[in-house]
mmCIF file with all atom_site columns, C-alpha atoms in Angstrom:
data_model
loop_
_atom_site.group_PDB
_atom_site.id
_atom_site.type_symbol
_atom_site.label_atom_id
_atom_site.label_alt_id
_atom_site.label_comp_id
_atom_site.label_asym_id
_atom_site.label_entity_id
_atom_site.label_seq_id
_atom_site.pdbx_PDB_ins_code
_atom_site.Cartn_x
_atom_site.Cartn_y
_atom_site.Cartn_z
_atom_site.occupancy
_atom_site.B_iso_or_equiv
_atom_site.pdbx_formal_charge
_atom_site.auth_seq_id
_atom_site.auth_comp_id
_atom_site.auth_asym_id
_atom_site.auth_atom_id
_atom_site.pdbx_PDB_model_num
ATOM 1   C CA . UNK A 1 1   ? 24.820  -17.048 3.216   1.00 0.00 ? 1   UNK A CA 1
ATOM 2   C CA . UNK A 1 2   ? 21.868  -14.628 3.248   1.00 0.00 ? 2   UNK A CA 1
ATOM 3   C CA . UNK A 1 3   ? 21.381  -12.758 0.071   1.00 0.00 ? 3   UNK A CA 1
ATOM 4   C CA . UNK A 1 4   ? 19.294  -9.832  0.559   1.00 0.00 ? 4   UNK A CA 1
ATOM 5   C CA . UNK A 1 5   ? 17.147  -9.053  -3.384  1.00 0.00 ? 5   UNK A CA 1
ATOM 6   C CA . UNK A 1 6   ? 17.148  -5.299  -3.122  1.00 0.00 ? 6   UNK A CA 1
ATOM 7   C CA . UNK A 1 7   ? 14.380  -4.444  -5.636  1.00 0.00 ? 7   UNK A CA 1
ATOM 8   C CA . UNK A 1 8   ? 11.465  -7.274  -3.803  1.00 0.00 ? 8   UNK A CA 1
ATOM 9   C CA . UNK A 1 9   ? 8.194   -6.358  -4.083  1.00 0.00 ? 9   UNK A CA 1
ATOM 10  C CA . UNK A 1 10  ? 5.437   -8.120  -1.270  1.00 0.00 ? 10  UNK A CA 1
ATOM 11  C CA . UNK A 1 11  ? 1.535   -8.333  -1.108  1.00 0.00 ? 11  UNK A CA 1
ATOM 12  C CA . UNK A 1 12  ? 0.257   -7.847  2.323   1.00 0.00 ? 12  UNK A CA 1
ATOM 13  C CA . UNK A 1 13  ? -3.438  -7.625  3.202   1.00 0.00 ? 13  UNK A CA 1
ATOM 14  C CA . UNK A 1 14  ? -5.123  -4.820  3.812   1.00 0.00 ? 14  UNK A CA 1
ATOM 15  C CA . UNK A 1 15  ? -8.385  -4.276  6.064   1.00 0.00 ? 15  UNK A CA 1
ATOM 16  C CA . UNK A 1 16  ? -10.314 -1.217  5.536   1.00 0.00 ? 16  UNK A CA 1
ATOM 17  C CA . UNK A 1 17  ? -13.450 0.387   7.289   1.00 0.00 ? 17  UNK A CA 1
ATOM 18  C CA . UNK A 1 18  ? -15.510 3.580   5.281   1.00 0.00 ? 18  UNK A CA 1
ATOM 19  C CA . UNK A 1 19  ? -18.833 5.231   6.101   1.00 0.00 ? 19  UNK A CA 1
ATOM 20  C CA . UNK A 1 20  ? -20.942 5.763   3.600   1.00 0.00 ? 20  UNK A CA 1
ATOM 21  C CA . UNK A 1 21  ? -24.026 8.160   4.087   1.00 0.00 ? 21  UNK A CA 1
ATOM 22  C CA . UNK A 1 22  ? -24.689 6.661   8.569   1.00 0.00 ? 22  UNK A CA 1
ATOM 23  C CA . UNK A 1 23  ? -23.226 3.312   6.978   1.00 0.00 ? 23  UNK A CA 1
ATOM 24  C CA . UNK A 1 24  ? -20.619 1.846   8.177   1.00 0.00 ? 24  UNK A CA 1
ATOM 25  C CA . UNK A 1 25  ? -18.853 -0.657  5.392   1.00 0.00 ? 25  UNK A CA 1
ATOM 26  C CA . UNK A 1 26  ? -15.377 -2.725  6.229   1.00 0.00 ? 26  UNK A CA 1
ATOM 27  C CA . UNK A 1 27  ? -13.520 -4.844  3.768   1.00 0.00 ? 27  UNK A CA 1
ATOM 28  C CA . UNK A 1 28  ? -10.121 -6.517  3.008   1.00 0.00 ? 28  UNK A CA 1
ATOM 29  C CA . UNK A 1 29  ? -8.309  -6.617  -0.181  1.00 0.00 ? 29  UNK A CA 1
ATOM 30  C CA . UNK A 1 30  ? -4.747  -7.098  -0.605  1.00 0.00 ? 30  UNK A CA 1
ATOM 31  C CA . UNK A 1 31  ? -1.932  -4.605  -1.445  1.00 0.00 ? 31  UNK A CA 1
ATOM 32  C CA . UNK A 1 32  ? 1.261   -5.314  -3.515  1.00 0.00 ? 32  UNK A CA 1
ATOM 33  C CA . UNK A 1 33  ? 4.200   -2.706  -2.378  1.00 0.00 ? 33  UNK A CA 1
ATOM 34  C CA . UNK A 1 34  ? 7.732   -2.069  -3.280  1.00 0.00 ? 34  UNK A CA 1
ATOM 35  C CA . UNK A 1 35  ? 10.595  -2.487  -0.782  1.00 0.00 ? 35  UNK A CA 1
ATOM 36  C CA . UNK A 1 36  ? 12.097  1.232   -1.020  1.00 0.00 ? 36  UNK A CA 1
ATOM 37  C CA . UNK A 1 37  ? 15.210  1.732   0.603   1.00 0.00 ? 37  UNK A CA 1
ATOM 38  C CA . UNK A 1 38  ? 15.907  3.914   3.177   1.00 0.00 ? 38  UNK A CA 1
ATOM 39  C CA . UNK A 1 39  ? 18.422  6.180   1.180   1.00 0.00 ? 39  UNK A CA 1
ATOM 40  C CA . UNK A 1 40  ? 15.588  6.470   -1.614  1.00 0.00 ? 40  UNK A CA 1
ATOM 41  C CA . UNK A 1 41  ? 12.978  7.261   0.941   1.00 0.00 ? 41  UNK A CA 1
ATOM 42  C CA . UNK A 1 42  ? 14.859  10.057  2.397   1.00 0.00 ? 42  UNK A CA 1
ATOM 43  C CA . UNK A 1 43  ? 15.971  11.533  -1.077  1.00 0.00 ? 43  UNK A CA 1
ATOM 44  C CA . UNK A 1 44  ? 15.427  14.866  -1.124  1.00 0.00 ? 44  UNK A CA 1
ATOM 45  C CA . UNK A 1 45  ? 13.753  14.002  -4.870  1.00 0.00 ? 45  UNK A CA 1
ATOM 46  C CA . UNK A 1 46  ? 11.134  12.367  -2.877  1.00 0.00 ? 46  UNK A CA 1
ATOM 47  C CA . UNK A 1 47  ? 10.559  15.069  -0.268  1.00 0.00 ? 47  UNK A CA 1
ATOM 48  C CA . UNK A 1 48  ? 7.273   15.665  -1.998  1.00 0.00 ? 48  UNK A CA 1
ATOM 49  C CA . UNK A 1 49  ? 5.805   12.288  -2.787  1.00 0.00 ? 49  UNK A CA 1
ATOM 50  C CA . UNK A 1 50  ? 3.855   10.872  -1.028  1.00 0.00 ? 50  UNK A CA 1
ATOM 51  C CA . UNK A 1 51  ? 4.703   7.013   0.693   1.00 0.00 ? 51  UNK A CA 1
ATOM 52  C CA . UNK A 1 52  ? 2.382   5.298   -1.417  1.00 0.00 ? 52  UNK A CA 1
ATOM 53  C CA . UNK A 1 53  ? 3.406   6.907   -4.634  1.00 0.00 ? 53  UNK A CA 1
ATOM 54  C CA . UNK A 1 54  ? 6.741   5.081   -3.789  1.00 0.00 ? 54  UNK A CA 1
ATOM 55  C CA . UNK A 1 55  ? 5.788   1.989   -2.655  1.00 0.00 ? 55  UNK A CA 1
ATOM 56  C CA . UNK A 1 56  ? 2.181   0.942   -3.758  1.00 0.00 ? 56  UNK A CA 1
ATOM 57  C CA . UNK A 1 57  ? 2.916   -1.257  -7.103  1.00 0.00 ? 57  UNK A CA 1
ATOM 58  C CA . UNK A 1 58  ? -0.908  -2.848  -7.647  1.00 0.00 ? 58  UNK A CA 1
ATOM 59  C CA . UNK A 1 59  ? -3.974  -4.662  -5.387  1.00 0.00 ? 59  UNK A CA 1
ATOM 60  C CA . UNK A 1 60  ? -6.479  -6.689  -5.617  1.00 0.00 ? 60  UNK A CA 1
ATOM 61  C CA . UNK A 1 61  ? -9.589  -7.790  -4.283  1.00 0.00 ? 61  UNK A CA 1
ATOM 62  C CA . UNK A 1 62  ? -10.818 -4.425  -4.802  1.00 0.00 ? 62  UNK A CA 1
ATOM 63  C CA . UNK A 1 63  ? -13.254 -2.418  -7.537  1.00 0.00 ? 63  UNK A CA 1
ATOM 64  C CA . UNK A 1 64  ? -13.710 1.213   -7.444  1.00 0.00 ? 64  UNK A CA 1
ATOM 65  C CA . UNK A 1 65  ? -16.554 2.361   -10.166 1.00 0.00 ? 65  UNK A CA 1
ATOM 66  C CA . UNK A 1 66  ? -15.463 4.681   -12.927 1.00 0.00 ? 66  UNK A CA 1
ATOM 67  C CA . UNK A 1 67  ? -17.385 7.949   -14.030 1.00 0.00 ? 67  UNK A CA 1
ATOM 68  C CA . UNK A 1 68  ? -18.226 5.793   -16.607 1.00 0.00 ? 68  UNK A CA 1
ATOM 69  C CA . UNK A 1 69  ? -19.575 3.171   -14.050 1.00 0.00 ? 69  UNK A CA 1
ATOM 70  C CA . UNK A 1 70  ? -16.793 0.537   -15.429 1.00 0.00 ? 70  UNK A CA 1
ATOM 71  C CA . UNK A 1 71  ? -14.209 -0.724  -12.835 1.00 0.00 ? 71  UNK A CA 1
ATOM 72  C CA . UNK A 1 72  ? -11.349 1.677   -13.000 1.00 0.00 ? 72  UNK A CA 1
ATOM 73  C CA . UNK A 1 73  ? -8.156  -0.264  -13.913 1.00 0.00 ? 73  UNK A CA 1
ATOM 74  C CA . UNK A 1 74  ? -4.283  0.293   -13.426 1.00 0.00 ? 74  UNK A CA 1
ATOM 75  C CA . UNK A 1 75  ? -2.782  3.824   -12.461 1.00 0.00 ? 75  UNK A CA 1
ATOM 76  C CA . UNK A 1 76  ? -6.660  5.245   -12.602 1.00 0.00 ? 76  UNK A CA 1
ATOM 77  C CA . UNK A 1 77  ? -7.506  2.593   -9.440  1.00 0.00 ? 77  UNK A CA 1
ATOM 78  C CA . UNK A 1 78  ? -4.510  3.235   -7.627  1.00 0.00 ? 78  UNK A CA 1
ATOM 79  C CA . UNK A 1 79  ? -4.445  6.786   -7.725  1.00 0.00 ? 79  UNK A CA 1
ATOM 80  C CA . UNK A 1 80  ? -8.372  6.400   -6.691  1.00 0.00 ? 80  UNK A CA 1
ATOM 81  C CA . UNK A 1 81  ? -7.145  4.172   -3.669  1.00 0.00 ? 81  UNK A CA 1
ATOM 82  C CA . UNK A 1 82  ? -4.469  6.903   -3.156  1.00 0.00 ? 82  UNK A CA 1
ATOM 83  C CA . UNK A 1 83  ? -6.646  9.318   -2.855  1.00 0.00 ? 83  UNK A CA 1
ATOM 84  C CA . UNK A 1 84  ? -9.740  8.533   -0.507  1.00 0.00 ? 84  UNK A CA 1
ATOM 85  C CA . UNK A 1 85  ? -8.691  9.389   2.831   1.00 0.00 ? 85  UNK A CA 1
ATOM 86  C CA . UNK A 1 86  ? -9.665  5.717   4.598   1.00 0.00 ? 86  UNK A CA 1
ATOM 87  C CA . UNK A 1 87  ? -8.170  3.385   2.033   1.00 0.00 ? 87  UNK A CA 1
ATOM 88  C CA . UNK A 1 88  ? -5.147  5.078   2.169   1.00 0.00 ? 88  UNK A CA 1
ATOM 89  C CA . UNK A 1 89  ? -5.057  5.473   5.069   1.00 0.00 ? 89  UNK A CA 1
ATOM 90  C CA . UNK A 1 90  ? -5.742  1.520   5.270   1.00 0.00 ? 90  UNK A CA 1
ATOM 91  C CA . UNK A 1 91  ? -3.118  0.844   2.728   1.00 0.00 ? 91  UNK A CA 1
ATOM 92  C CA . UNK A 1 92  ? -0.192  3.120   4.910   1.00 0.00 ? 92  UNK A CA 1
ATOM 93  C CA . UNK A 1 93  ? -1.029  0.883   7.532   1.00 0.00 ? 93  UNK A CA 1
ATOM 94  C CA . UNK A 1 94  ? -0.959  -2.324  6.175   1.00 0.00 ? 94  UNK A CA 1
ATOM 95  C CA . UNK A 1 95  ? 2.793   -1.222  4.784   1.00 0.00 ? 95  UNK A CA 1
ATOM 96  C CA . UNK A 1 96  ? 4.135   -0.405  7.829   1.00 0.00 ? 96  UNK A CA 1
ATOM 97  C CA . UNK A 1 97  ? 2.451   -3.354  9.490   1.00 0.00 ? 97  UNK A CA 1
ATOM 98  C CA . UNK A 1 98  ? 4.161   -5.631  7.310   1.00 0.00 ? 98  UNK A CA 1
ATOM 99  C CA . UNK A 1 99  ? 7.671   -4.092  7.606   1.00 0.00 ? 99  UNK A CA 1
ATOM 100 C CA . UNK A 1 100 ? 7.792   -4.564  11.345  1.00 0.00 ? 100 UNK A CA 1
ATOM 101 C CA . UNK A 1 101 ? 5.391   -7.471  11.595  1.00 0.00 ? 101 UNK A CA 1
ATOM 102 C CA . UNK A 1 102 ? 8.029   -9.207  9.092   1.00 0.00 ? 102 UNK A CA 1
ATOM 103 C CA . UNK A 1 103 ? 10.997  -8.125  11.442  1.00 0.00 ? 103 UNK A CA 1
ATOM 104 C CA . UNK A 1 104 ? 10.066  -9.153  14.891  1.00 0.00 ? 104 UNK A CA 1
ATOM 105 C CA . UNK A 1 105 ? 11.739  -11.571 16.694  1.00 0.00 ? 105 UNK A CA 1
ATOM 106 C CA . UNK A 1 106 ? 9.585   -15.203 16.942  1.00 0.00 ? 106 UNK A CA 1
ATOM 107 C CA . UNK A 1 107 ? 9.155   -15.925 20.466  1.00 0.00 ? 107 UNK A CA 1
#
C-alpha cells in the first residue's frame, strides 16, 4: 500500500541568471520547499501570500551580503531571496518544475 506523508518537505535545485551593472552572472543553489496542499493553497487566508511565503522552508548553496556585509542568515536570507525579482523568480520555477517533473509518467 502507498502511504502518501502529507506534511513532506523536498530540496530541488535551483538555476538562476542576474545582471549586474552589463554583467551577466548565473548560478545554482538548491531550494528546500513545503508540499502545500491544494485546499491550503486556495484558502482564502492565503489569497494574499505570496507562493513562496507558503512553500519556501530554507536553501543552500547561496550567500546574500548583509548591510552589515555578514551573510544574512534564516528568515533575513529568505525574505532577501523572496524579494529580488530573478531569484524568485528562479526559485517559483524550480517549484513548479519539481511538482510536475516528479509526476510524469517514465517512458
Amino acid at each position: 500500500m502507498f502511504k502518501l506523508n502529507p506534511k513532506r518537505t523536498f530540496t530541488y535545485p535551483v538555476a538562476v541568471t542576474v545582471f549586474d551593472g552589463d554583467k551577466e552572472i548565473s548560478g545554482n543553489f538548491t531550494g528546500e520547499f513545503r508540499v502545500v496542499p491544494n485546499t491550503e493553497l486556495m484558502s482564502p487566508e492565503n489569497k494574499d501570500k505570496r507562493l513562496l511565503d507558503l512553500v519556501l522552508v530554507g536553501v543552500d548553496g547561496i550567500e546574500v551580503p548583509g548591510d552589515d556585509g555578514n551573510p544574512l542568515k534564516g528568515d533575513a536570507l529568505l525574505d532577501a531571496l523572496k524579494a529580488d525579482p530573478a531569484v524568485s523568480t528562479a526559485l517559483i520555477n524550480a517549484y513548479q518544475e519539481s511538482i510536475t517533473k516528479k509526476n510524469r509518467p517514465r517512458t
